[in-house]
Amino acid sequence: LFRSSIAESRGMILADTKFEFGLADGELLLIDELFTPDSSRFWQKDGYAAGRNPENFDKQFLRDWLESEQWNKKTPPPKLPLHVVEQTAARYRYIKQIFLGDSIEKEEK
């Protein structure tokens, strides 16, 4: 609930997310990233309309491209065209900018 409130305050919808847990020596551990474009779905709030596929800022863009290639999901995967890589990376950077502000600019310099 807390993260979705932060997303909403920045004009985004945290549509869903996943948490991965594991056990180590009988202790329950969180074992994967949280609230990233790989583990969550982000949509722009002002572009959302029920019954319509919203623009996404997560790995769904890449998934959609792979599905359009009719890949049988076996090795080897199809080679990713540069435009798919660039557009996926741009979506990830956009979400980073939304949640971290100008720190992305400082980090890339």
Protein backbone atom coordinates (compact mmCIF):
# COMPACT_ATOMS: atom_id res chain seq x y z
CA LEU A 1 0.00 0.00 0.00
CA PHE A 2 2.79 2.42 0.88
CA ARG A 3 4.63 2.01 -2.46
CA SER A 4 1.40 2.33 -4.45
CA SER A 5 0.71 5.63 -2.64
CA ILE A 6 4.16 6.88 -3.63
CA ALA A 7 3.55 5.80 -7.24
CA GLU A 8 0.18 7.54 -7.30
CA SER A 9 1.68 10.75 -5.90
CA ARG A 10 4.06 10.71 -8.89
CA GLY A 11 1.33 10.15 -11.47
CA MET A 12 1.87 6.40 -11.82
CA ILE A 13 -0.16 3.30 -11.04
CA LEU A 14 1.64 0.37 -9.45
CA ALA A 15 -0.57 -2.19 -11.18
CA ASP A 16 1.00 -5.26 -9.63
CA THR A 17 4.18 -6.50 -8.08
CA LYS A 18 5.73 -9.71 -6.89
CA PHE A 19 7.78 -10.71 -3.88
CA GLU A 20 10.10 -13.70 -3.92
CA PHE A 21 11.04 -15.42 -0.70
CA GLY A 22 13.39 -18.24 0.21
CA LEU A 23 14.56 -20.11 3.25
CA ALA A 24 18.11 -20.12 4.56
CA ASP A 25 18.84 -22.08 7.73
CA GLY A 26 15.12 -22.07 8.48
CA GLU A 27 14.90 -18.28 8.23
CA LEU A 28 12.47 -16.70 5.78
CA LEU A 29 14.27 -14.21 3.53
CA LEU A 30 13.22 -11.77 0.86
CA ILE A 31 15.45 -12.88 -2.04
CA ASP A 32 14.77 -10.63 -5.02
CA GLU A 33 14.37 -6.99 -5.96
CA LEU A 34 11.26 -5.02 -5.03
CA PHE A 35 9.23 -2.50 -6.99
CA THR A 36 11.45 -2.53 -10.08
CA PRO A 37 10.31 -2.72 -13.72
CA ASP A 38 11.34 -6.40 -13.63
CA SER A 39 9.15 -7.25 -10.63
CA SER A 40 6.27 -4.78 -11.02
CA ARG A 41 4.00 -3.21 -13.61
CA PHE A 42 3.81 0.56 -13.87
CA TRP A 43 1.24 2.55 -15.83
CA GLN A 44 0.78 6.31 -16.16
CA LYS A 45 -2.26 7.35 -14.17
CA ASP A 46 -3.50 9.93 -16.66
CA GLY A 47 -3.25 7.43 -19.55
CA TYR A 48 -5.20 4.67 -17.85
CA ALA A 49 -8.69 3.67 -19.00
CA ALA A 50 -10.53 0.52 -18.02
CA GLY A 51 -10.67 -2.09 -20.78
CA ARG A 52 -7.70 -0.65 -22.67
CA ASN A 53 -4.08 -1.79 -22.57
CA PRO A 54 -2.20 1.10 -20.98
CA GLU A 55 1.26 2.20 -21.97
CA ASN A 56 3.62 0.32 -19.69
CA PHE A 57 6.93 1.23 -18.12
CA ASP A 58 8.18 -2.23 -17.25
CA LYS A 59 9.20 -5.48 -18.91
CA GLN A 60 5.77 -5.92 -20.53
CA PHE A 61 7.04 -4.05 -23.61
CA LEU A 62 9.72 -6.70 -24.10
CA ARG A 63 7.27 -9.53 -23.40
CA ASP A 64 4.85 -8.15 -25.98
CA TRP A 65 7.62 -7.98 -28.58
CA LEU A 66 8.67 -11.58 -27.84
CA GLU A 67 5.06 -12.76 -28.19
CA SER A 68 4.79 -10.97 -31.54
CA GLU A 69 7.79 -12.98 -32.73
CA GLN A 70 5.95 -16.26 -32.06
CA TRP A 71 8.94 -17.52 -30.11
CA ASN A 72 8.50 -21.07 -28.84
CA LYS A 73 10.18 -20.09 -25.54
CA LYS A 74 13.05 -22.48 -26.10
CA THR A 75 16.73 -21.74 -26.50
CA PRO A 76 17.89 -19.81 -28.39
CA PRO A 77 15.65 -16.80 -27.90
CA PRO A 78 15.18 -14.40 -30.80
CA LYS A 79 17.82 -11.73 -31.20
CA LEU A 80 16.57 -8.42 -29.83
CA PRO A 81 16.61 -5.57 -32.32
CA LEU A 82 18.32 -2.42 -31.12
CA HIS A 83 15.04 -0.46 -31.04
CA VAL A 84 13.52 -3.00 -28.62
CA VAL A 85 16.55 -2.81 -26.32
CA GLU A 86 16.55 1.00 -26.45
CA GLN A 87 12.82 1.33 -25.82
CA THR A 88 12.91 -1.14 -22.93
CA ALA A 89 15.87 0.69 -21.36
CA ALA A 90 14.12 4.05 -21.82
CA ARG A 91 11.07 2.77 -19.96
CA TYR A 92 13.24 1.53 -17.09
CA ARG A 93 15.08 4.87 -16.93
CA TYR A 94 11.77 6.74 -16.92
CA ILE A 95 10.53 4.80 -13.88
CA LYS A 96 13.85 5.36 -12.15
CA GLN A 97 13.52 9.10 -12.82
CA ILE A 98 9.94 9.15 -11.51
CA PHE A 99 10.89 7.52 -8.21
CA LEU A 100 14.41 8.88 -7.65
CA GLY A 101 14.16 12.33 -9.20
CA ASP A 102 17.31 14.00 -10.42
CA SER A 103 19.54 11.38 -8.79
CA ILE A 104 19.49 9.51 -12.12
CA GLU A 105 21.30 12.44 -13.75
CA LYS A 106 23.95 12.52 -11.02
CA GLU A 107 24.44 8.76 -11.23
CA GLU A 108 24.94 8.71 -15.02
CA LYS A 109 27.60 11.46 -15.00
